[in-house]
XYZ file of C-alpha atoms in Angstrom:
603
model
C -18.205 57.096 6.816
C -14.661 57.084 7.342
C -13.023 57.729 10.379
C -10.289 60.592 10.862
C -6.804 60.515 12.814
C -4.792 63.065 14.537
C -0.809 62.735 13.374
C 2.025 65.021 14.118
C 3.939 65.746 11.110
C 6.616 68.154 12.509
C 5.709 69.008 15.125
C 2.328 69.945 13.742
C -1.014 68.323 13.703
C -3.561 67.458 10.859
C -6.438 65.708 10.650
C -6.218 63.111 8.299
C -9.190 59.778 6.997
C -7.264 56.176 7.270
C -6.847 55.669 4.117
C -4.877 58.704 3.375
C -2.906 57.974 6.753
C -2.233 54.541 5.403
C -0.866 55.509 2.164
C 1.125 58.012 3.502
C 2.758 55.804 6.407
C 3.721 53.812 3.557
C 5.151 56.123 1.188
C 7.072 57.484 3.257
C 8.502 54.915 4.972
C 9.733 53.592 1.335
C 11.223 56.957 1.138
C 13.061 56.817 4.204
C 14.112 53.165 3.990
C 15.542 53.644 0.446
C 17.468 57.275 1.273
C 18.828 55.638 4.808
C 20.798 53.810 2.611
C 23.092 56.671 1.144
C 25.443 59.155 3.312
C 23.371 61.834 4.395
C 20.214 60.113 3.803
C 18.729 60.936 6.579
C 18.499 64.825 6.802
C 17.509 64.088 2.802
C 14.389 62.328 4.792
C 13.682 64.803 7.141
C 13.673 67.318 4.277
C 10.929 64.836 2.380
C 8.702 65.305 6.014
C 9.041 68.608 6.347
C 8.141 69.311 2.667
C 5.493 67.133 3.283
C 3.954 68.767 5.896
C 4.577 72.733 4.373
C 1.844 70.686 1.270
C -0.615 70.106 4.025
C -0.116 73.987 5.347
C -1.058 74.975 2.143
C -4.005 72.594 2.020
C -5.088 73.947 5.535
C -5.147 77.498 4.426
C -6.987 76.644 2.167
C -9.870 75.797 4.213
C -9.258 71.362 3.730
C -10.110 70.263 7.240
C -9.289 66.756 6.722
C -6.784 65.267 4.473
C -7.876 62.804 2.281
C -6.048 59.997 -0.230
C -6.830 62.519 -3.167
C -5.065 64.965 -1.314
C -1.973 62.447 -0.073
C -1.498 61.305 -3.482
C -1.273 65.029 -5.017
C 1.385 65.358 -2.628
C 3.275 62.102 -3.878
C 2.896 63.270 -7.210
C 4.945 66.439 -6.661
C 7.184 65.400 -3.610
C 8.382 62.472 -5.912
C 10.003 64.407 -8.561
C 13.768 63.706 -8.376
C 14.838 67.019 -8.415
C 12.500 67.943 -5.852
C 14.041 65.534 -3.598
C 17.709 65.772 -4.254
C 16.555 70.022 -3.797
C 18.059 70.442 -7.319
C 15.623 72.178 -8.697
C 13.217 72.917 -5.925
C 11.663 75.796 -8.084
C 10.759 73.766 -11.376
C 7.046 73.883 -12.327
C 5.104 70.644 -12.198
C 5.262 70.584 -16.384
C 8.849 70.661 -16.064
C 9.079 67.540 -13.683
C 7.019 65.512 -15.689
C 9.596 65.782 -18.767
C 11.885 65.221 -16.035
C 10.787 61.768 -14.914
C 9.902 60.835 -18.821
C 13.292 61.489 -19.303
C 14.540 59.624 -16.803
C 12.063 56.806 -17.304
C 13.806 56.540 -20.861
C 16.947 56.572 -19.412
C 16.398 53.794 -17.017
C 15.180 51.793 -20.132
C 18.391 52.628 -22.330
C 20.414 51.459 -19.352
C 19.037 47.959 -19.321
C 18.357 47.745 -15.894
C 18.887 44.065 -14.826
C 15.761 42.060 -13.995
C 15.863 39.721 -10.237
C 13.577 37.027 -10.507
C 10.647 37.355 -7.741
C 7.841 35.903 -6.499
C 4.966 38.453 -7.417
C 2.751 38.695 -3.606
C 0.294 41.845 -5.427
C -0.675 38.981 -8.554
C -0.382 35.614 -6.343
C -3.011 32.575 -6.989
C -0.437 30.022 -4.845
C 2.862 31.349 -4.265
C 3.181 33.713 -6.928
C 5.626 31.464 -8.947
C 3.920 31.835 -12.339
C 2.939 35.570 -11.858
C 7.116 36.134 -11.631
C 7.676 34.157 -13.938
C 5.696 36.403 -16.261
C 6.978 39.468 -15.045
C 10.548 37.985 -15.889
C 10.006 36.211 -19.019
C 7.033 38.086 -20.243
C 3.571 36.798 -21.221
C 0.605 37.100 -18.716
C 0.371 35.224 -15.210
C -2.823 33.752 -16.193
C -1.145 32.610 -19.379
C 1.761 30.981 -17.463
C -0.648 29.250 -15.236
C -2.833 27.891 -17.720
C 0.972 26.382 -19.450
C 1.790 24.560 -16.325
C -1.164 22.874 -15.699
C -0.900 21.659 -19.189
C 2.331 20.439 -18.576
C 1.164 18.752 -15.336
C -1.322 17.063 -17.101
C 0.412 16.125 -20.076
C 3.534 14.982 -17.653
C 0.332 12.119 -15.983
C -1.227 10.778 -19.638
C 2.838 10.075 -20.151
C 4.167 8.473 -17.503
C 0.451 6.685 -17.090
C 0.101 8.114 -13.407
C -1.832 10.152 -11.996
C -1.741 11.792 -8.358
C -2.840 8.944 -5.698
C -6.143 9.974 -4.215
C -6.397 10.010 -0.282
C -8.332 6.568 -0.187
C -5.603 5.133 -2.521
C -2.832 6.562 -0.477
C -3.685 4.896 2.656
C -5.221 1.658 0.368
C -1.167 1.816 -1.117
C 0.751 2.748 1.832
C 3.756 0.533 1.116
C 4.199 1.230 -2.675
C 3.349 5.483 -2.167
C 6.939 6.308 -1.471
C 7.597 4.642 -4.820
C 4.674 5.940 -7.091
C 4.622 9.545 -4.986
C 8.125 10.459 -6.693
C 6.953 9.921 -10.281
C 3.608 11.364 -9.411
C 4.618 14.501 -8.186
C 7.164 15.322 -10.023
C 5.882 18.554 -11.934
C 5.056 19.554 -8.590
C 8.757 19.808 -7.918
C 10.241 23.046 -9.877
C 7.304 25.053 -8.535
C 7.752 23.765 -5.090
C 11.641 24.223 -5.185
C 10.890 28.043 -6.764
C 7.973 29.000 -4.022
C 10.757 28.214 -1.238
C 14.385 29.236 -3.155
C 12.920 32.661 -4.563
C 12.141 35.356 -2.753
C 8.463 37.001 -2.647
C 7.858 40.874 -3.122
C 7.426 42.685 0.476
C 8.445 46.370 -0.786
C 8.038 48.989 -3.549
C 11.850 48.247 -4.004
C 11.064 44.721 -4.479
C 8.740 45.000 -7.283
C 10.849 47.553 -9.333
C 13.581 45.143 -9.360
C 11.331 42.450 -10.612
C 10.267 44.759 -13.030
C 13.608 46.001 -14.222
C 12.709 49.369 -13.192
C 15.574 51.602 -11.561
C 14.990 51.877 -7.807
C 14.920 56.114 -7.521
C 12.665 58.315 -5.785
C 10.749 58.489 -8.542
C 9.984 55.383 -9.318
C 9.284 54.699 -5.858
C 6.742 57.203 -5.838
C 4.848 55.685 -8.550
C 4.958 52.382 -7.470
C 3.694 53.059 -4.218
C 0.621 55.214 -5.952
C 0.026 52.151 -8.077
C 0.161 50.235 -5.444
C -2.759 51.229 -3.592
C -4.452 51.500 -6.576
C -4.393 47.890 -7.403
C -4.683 47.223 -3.458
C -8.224 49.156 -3.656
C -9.564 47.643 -6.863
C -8.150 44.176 -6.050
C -11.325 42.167 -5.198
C -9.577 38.749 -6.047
C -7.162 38.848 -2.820
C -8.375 37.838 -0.333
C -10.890 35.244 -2.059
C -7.037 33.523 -2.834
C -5.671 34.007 0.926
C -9.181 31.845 1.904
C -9.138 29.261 -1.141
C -4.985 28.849 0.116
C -6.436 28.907 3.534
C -8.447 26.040 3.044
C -5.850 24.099 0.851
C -3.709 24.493 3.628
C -6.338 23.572 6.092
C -7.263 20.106 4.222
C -3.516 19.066 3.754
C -2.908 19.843 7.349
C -6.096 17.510 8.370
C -4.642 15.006 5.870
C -1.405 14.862 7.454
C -2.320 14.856 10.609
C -4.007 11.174 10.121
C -1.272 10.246 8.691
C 0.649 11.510 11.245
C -0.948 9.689 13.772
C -1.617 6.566 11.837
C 2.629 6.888 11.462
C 3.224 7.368 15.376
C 0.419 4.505 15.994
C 2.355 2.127 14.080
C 5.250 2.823 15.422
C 4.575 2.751 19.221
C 3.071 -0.554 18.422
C 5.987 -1.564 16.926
C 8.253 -0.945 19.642
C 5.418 -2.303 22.401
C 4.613 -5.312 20.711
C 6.910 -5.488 18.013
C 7.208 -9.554 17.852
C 3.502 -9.681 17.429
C 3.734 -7.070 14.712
C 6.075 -9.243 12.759
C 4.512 -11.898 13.356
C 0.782 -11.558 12.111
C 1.695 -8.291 9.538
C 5.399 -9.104 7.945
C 5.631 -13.036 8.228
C 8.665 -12.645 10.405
C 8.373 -15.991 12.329
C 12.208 -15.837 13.421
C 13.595 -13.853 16.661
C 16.606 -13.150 14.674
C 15.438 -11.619 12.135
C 13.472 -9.293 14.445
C 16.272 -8.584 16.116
C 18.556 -7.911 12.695
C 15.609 -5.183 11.605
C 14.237 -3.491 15.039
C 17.131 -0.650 15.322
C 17.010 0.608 11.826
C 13.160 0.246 11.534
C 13.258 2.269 14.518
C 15.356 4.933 12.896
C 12.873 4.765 9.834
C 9.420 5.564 12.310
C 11.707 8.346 13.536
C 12.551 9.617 10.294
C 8.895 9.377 8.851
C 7.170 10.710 11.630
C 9.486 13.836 11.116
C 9.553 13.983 7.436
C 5.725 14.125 8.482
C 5.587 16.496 11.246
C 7.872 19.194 9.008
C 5.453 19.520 6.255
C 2.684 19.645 8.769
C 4.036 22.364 10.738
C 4.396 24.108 7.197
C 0.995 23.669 6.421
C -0.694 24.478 9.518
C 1.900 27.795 9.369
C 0.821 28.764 6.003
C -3.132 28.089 6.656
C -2.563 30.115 9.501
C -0.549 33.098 7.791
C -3.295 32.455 4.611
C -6.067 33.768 7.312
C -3.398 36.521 8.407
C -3.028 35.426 11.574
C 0.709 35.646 11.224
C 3.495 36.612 8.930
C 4.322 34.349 6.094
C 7.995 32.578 6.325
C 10.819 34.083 4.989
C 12.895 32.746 2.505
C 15.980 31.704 4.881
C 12.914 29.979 6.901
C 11.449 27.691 4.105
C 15.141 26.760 2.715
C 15.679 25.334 6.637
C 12.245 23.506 6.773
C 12.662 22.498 3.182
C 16.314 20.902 3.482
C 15.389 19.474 6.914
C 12.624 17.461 5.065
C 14.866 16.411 2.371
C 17.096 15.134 5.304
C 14.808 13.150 6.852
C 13.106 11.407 4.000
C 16.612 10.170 2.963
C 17.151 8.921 6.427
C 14.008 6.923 5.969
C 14.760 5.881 2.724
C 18.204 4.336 4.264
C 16.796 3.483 7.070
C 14.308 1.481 5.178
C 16.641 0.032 2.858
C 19.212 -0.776 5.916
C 16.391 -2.942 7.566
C 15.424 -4.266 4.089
C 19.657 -5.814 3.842
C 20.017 -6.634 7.236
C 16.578 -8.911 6.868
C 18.163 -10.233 3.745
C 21.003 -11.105 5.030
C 19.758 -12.522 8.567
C 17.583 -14.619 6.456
C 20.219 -15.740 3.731
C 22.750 -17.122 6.686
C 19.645 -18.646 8.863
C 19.218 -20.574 5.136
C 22.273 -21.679 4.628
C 22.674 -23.130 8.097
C 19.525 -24.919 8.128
C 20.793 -26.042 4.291
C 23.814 -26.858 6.495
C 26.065 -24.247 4.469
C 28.989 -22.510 6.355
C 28.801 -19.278 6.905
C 32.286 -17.786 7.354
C 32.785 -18.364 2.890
C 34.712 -21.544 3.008
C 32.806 -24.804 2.289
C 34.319 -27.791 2.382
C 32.368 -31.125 0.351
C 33.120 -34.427 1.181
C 32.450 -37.329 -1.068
C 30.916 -40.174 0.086
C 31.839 -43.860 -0.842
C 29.244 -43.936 -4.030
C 30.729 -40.184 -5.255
C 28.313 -38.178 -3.593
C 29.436 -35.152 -2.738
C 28.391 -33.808 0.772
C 28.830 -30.583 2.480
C 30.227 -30.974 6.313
C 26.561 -30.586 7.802
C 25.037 -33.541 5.783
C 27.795 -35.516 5.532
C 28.218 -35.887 9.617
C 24.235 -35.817 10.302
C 24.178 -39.053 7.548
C 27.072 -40.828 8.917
C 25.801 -40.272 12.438
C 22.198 -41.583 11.833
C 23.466 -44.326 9.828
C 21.692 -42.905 6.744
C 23.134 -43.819 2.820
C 23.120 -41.782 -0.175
C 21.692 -44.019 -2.352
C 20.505 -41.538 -5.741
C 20.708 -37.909 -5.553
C 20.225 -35.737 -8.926
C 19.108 -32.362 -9.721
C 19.816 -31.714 -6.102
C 19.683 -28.670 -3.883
C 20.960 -29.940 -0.259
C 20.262 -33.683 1.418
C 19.011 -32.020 4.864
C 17.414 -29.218 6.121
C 16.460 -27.769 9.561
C 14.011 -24.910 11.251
C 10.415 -26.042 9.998
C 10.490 -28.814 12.038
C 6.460 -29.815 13.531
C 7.576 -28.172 16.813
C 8.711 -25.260 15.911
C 12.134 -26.386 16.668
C 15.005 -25.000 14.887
C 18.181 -27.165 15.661
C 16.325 -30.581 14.446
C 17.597 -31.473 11.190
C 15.853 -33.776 8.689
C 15.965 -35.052 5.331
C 15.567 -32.695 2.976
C 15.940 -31.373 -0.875
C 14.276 -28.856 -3.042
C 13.974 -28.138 -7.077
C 11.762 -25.782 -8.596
C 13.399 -26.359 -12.235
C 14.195 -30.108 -12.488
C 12.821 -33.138 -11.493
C 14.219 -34.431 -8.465
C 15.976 -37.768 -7.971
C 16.631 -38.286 -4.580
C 16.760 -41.998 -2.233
C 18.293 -41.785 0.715
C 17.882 -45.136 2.862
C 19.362 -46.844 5.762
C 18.760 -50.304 7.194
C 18.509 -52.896 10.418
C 20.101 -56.111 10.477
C 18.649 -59.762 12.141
C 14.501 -58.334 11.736
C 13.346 -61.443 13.282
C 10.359 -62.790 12.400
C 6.629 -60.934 12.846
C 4.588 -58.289 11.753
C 5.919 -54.778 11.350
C 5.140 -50.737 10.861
C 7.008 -48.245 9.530
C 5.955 -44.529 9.932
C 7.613 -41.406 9.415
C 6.698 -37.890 9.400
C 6.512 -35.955 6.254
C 5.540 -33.322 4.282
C 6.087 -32.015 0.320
C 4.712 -29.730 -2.013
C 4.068 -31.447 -5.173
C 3.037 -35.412 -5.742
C 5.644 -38.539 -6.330
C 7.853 -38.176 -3.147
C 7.325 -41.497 -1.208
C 8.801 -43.082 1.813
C 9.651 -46.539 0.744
C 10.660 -49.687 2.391
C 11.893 -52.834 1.946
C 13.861 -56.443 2.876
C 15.654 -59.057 1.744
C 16.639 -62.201 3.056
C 19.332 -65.313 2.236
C 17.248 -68.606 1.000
C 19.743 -71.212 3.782
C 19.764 -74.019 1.186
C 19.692 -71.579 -2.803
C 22.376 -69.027 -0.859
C 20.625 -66.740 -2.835
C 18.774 -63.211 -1.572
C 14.864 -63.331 -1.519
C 12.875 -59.791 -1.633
C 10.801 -60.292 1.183
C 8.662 -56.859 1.367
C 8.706 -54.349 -1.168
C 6.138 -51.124 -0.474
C 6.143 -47.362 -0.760
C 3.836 -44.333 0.685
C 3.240 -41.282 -1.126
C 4.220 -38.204 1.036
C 1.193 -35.836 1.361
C 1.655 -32.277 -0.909
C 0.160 -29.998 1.576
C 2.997 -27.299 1.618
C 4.090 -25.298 4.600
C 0.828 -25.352 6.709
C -1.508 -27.682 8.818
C -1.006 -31.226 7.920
C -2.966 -34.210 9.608
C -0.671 -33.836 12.775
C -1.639 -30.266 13.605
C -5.049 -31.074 13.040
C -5.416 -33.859 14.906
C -4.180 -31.456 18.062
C -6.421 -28.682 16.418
C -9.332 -31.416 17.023
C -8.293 -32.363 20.485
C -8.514 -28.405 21.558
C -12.185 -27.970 19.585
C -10.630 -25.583 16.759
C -13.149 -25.047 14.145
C -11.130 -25.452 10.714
C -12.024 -26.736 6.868
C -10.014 -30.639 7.191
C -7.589 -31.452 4.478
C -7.710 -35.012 6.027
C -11.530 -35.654 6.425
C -10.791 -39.673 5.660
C -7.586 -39.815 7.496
C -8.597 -38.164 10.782
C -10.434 -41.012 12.507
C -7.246 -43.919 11.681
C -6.810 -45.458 14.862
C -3.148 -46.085 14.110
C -2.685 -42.120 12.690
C -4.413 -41.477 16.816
C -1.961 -43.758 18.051
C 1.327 -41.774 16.760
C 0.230 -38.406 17.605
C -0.751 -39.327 20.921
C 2.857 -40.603 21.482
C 4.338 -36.725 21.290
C 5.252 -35.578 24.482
C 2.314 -32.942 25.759
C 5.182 -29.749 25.254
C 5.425 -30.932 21.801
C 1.335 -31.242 21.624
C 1.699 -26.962 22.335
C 4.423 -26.422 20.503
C 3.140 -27.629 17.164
C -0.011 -25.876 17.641
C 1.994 -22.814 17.925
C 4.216 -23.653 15.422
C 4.103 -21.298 11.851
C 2.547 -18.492 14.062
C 0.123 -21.574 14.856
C -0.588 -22.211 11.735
C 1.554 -26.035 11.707
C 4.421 -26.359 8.973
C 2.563 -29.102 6.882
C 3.660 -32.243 8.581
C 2.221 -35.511 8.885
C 2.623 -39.154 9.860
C 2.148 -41.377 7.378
C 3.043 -45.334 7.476
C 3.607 -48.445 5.998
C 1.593 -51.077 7.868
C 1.153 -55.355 8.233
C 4.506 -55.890 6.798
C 5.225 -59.343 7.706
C 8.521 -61.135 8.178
C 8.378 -64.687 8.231
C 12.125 -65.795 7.858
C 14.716 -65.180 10.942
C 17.991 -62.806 10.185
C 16.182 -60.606 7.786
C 17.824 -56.815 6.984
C 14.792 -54.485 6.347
C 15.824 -51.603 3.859
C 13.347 -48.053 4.411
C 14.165 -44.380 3.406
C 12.467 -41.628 1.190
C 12.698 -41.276 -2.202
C 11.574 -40.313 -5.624
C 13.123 -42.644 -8.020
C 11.010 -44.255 -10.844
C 12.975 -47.235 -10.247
C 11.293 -47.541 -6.722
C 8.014 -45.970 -6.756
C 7.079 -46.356 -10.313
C 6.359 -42.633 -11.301
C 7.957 -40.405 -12.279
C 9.582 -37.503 -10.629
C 8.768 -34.084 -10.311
C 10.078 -30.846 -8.890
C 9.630 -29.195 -5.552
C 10.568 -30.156 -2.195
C 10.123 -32.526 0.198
C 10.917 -33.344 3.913
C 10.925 -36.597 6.070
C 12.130 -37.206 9.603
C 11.463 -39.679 12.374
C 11.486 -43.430 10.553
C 10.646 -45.612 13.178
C 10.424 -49.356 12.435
C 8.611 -51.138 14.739
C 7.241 -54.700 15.517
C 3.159 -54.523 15.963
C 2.626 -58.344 16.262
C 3.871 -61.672 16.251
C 3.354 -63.810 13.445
C-alpha cells in the first residue's frame, strides 16, 4: 500500500502516491535549476509547471484519481521534448519529437561533447573512483576494480611489503612511519582522486561525465533513468553499510591510537626525565633538555595528523549510515592538505629532535674526550713527542702523570662515566675498536722508604690485556747501579659499561637480589676495605649511577709489595704494552682513575 499526498501545482490540487511525488520534485527541480541559468529562464519554468499541471487535468478528466510514477513519467516523456519546452513547436505529435531528440542525440555526438572526469555516486563500491574512471576511459567499473587490485597486489610481491596488520603496527610503532609510505603507496592515486575529483550530485553532473550535452532533453532522460536504476538498485545500500563499517573499524582503530599517542605524550611532558631514562637511554639532563621542545612539537603534530583522519572517518561512517551529508570537495581538499601539513611537521619535528640529540651528544663527547668545542684545537707536544690536546695535556701535567707509549690512540682521558655518576671527574682513558691499543701512561713517588705496600686503583674495560702495572727501582750505594726492586701488573676486569664489583658490593649492602659477576671476589677483605672508604653520598650515588645500573667499575690492587731498601722511587700507571704485561694488545677501551699507593705494614 502506498500512501498518497496532496500538492498544489498551480494553484490546483492532485492527489498524487510518493513515489510519483518524488520523481516529480526531482525532475523538475533539474528543470528549473538548469533553465534559471539562462535570461528568461524563469517564466520558461513556470511554463514547464503549468504544462505540467494542464497533463494532470487531462489525466483527471479522465477519471485517474491518483497520480502515479507511470503517469509522472508519461508526462516527462512528452514535457521533455525540446521543442516543447523552448514552445517551438508546441503542436508536434509525439512521433515527431522522438525524431526530434534522435536527431539531436546525433548531433550532440557529432559535436564531441567534452567529457569532465567524475566520481560516479549511482555505481560507487568506495568512492566511486574506478566507476569514473570507466565512464571516462571506457571499460566496465567492475573491470577497473578488478585492475587495481591487481596492481595493488602486484605493487606488495615487488617491493616485498605488504600492508602492516594492526598487531604489527602497534608491535612496529617506531619503524611504521617508514614502512607505511612504501606500503601504502597504491593507496595514494585513489586516495588523492576520491578527495581532488568531484562526485555526481545532479542529472547535470552525470551527463557531463558522460559526454552527453546538458539540454532539456537529456535531462529528462537522465532523470527517468535515474529512478529506474534507483528502484532496481539492490546493491546500494548493502555498500553505504559495508563503507559504514570500514569506516566504523578505522575510526575504532584510530582512536587507540589516538589515545595511546596523547598517553605518551602527557607522560612525556609529566615525567619526561623518567621517560628518557628507562625507554630512550637518555641518562644526560642535557640532552633532555636539547630534545623536549621539538619532541613536543612532534606529539602535537601526531596527535593532529591523528585526530584529522579520525574526524574523517567517524564523518564518513556517519554520512555512510546517512546520518549526514557527505563532504564536499572544497571540504576534503582542506582536511586532506591540513593532514599533509601536519605529518610534515612531525616528520621535522622528529628529525629536529633527532639533530639536536646528535649534536648535544657529539659536543658532551668531545668535552669529556677533552675536545674544544668552538672548531679550533690546539695540540701540544709533550717532551717524548706526544701530542696532547689542551684538556689532557693540563689534567697530565697537573696530576703529575707521563706519557710513556701511546699508539693507535683515540684520546689519553675521558670524563662523565665516572662510578658516581659524576660528570666533571676526568680519568685516564683511550678507546680503539680497529687497532690494537698501545697505551702506558705512568707517574711516580720519590724516597718510598722501606715496608710493605698496596696499590689499588679503580678500573674498568671492555676487552682483556689492559693492566694497571707497577713498579720500583732503587740505586745499589756501593755498584751505583739501579736495582728493579718490584715489578707486577693487574689485569683490568672486561665487564663493560655496567655493575662491576664496586656497585655490587653496595648492591649487597642494600639486599639487592642480582646474578654476581664477582662470586670469588665479593668476600676479599681488602676489596671490603676500599669500598667502605667512599664517602656514604658516593655509596648512593653509584647505586644510582647508569640509571642505577653502575658504569662497570671496580677496585682492583696490587698487594704485599715490599720495599726493603731506603730512597726507593716506585713507578705505577695503566697500560697495555707487551713489553710490560707480556700479552699482547687488543682493541677496545679502557678506563682507570684513583691510584693510590699506600704503606699497609712495616717490614
Amino acid at each position: 500500500m502506498k500512501k498518497n499526498i496532496t500538492i498544489n501545482l498551480c494553484g490546483r490540487l492532485y492527489q498524487i502516491d510518493e513515489d510519483a511525488y518524488e520523481l516529480l520534485s526531482h525532475y523538475t527541480e533539474t528543470l528549473r535549476n538548469y533553465f534559471l541559468k539562462q535570461e528568461g529562464g524563469k517564466e520558461i519554468a513556470d511554463d514547464i509547471e503549468e504544462r505540467i499541471a494542464e497533463l494532470f487535468d487531462d489525466l483527471k478528466a479522465k477519471g485517474t484519481e491518483a497520480i502515479t510514477i507511470e503517469h509522472v513519467e508519461e508526462v516527462i516523456h512528452q514535457i521533455g521534448q525540446v521543442e516543447e519546452i523552448a514552445g517551438e513547436d508546441t503542436s508536434a505529435d509525439t512521433s515527431k519529437g522522438t525524431d526530434a531528440q534522435a536527431s539531436a542525440s546525433e548531433k550532440t555526438q557529432q559535436t564531441g561533447t567534452t567529457k569532465k572526469f567524475y566520481r560516479d555516486s549511482q555505481n560507487k563500491m568506495l568512492a566511486g573512483v574506478c566507476a569514473g574512471c570507466a565512464q571516462y576511459f571506457g571499460g566496465s567499473a567492475n573491470g577497473w576494480r578488478w585492475g587495481y587490485a591487481l596492481a595493488c597486489i602486484a605493487w606488495w610481491l615487488l617491493t616485498g611489503i605488504t600492508p602492516l596488520s594492526v598487531g604489527g603496527f602497534f608491535a612496529l610503532i617506531p619503524f611504521a612511519f617508514l614502512l607505511a609510505p612504501i606500503a601504502f603507496a597504491p593507496f595514494v592515486p585513489y586516495l588523492l582522486t576520491a578527495i581532488i575529483a568531484p562526485e555526481t550530485q545532479t542529472p547535470e553532473d552525470v551527463l557531463k561525465m558522460k559526454g552527453k550535452e546538458v539540454n532539456p532533453q537529456n535531462l529528462a532522460t537522465e532523470v527517468q533513468e535515474g529512478v529506474i536504476r534507483k528502484k532496481t538498485d539492490n546493491g546500494s545500500t548493502f555498500w553505504k553499510i559495508f563503507v559504514g563499517i570500514i569506516s566504523v573499524g578505522l575510526s575504532t582503530l584510530l582512536t587507540i591510537g589516538f589515545i595511546v599517542a596523547l598517553t605518551f605524550f602527557v607522560i612525556f611532558l609529566v615525567a619526561s626525565e623518567t621517560m628518557a631514562d628507562s625507554w630512550w637511554n637518555i641518562y644526560e639532563p642535557e640532552d633532555l633538555q636539547a630534545i623536549t621542545f621539538p619532541v613536543i612539537l612532534s606529539g602535537i603534530m601526531l596527535l593532529c595528523s591523528i585526530g584529522i583522519l579520525l574526524f574523517c572517518s567517524i564523518h564518513a561512517a556517519i554520512s555512510s549510515f546517512g546520518k549526514t551529508p557527505s563532504m564536499k570537495v572544497r571540504q576534503r581538499v582542506m582536511w586532506f592538505l591540513l593532514w599533509v601539513a601536519s605529518v610534515i611537521g612531525f616528520i621535522g619535528c622528529t628529525t629536529w629532535a633527532v639533530n639536536r640529540l646528535a649534536k648535544t651528544q657529539t659536543a658532551r663527547w668531545d668535552k669529556r674526550a677533552g675536545k674544544r668545542t668552538d672548531g679550533i684545537e690546539v695540540t701540544i707536544t709533550d717532551e717524548l713527542g706526544h701530542p696532547f690536546n689542551e684538556t689532557d695535556y693540563y689534567f697530565f701535567k697537573e696530576n703529575d702523570w707521563e706519557m710513556v707509549t701511546a699508539e693507535h690512540t683515540d684520546r689519553y682521558t675521558y670524563s662523565g662515566e665516572y662510578f658516581t655518576g659524576d660528570e666533571d671527574v676526568r680519568y685516564l682513558d683511550d678507546c680503539n675498536d680497529y687497532e690494537p691499543l698501545i697505551y702506558t701512561a705512568r707517574k711516580h713517588e720519590d724516597d718510598v722508604e722501606p715496608g710493605y705496600y698496596r696499590l689499588s686503583a679503580a678500573v674498568k674495560a671492555n676487552d682483556v690485556n689492559k693492566f694497571i702495572y707497577l713498579y720500583g727501582i732503587t740505586i745499589d750505594e756501593e755498584t751505583n747501579d739501579t736495582v728493579t726492586i718490584a715489578d707486577k701488573v693487574k689485569e683490568i676486569p672486561n665487564c663493560g659499561l655496567e655493575k662491576g664489583n664496586i656497585w655490587e658490593l653496595l648492591s649487597l649492602e642494600e639486599g639487592n637480589a642480582f646474578i654476581s659477576e664477582y662470586p670469588n671476589t665479593l668476600n676479599d677483605p681488602v676489596l671490603k676495605e676500599l669500598v667502605d672508604r667512599l664517602p656514604e653520598r658516593d655509596k648512593r650515588k653509584v647505586l644510582g649511577a647508569h640509571d642505577g645500573l653502575g658504569y662497570g667499575w671496580s677496585y682492583i690492587y696490587i698487594d704485599s709489595i715490599k720495599v726493603d731498601k731506603p730512597h726507593n722511587t716506585i713507578f705505577y700507571g695503566v697500560t697495555t704494552d707487551k713489553e710490560i704485561t707480556g700479552h699482547n694488545p687488543t682493541t677496545g677501551w679502557f678506563s682507570a682513575t684513583d691510584f693510590k699507593l699506600e704503606k699497609i705494614a712495616n717490614l
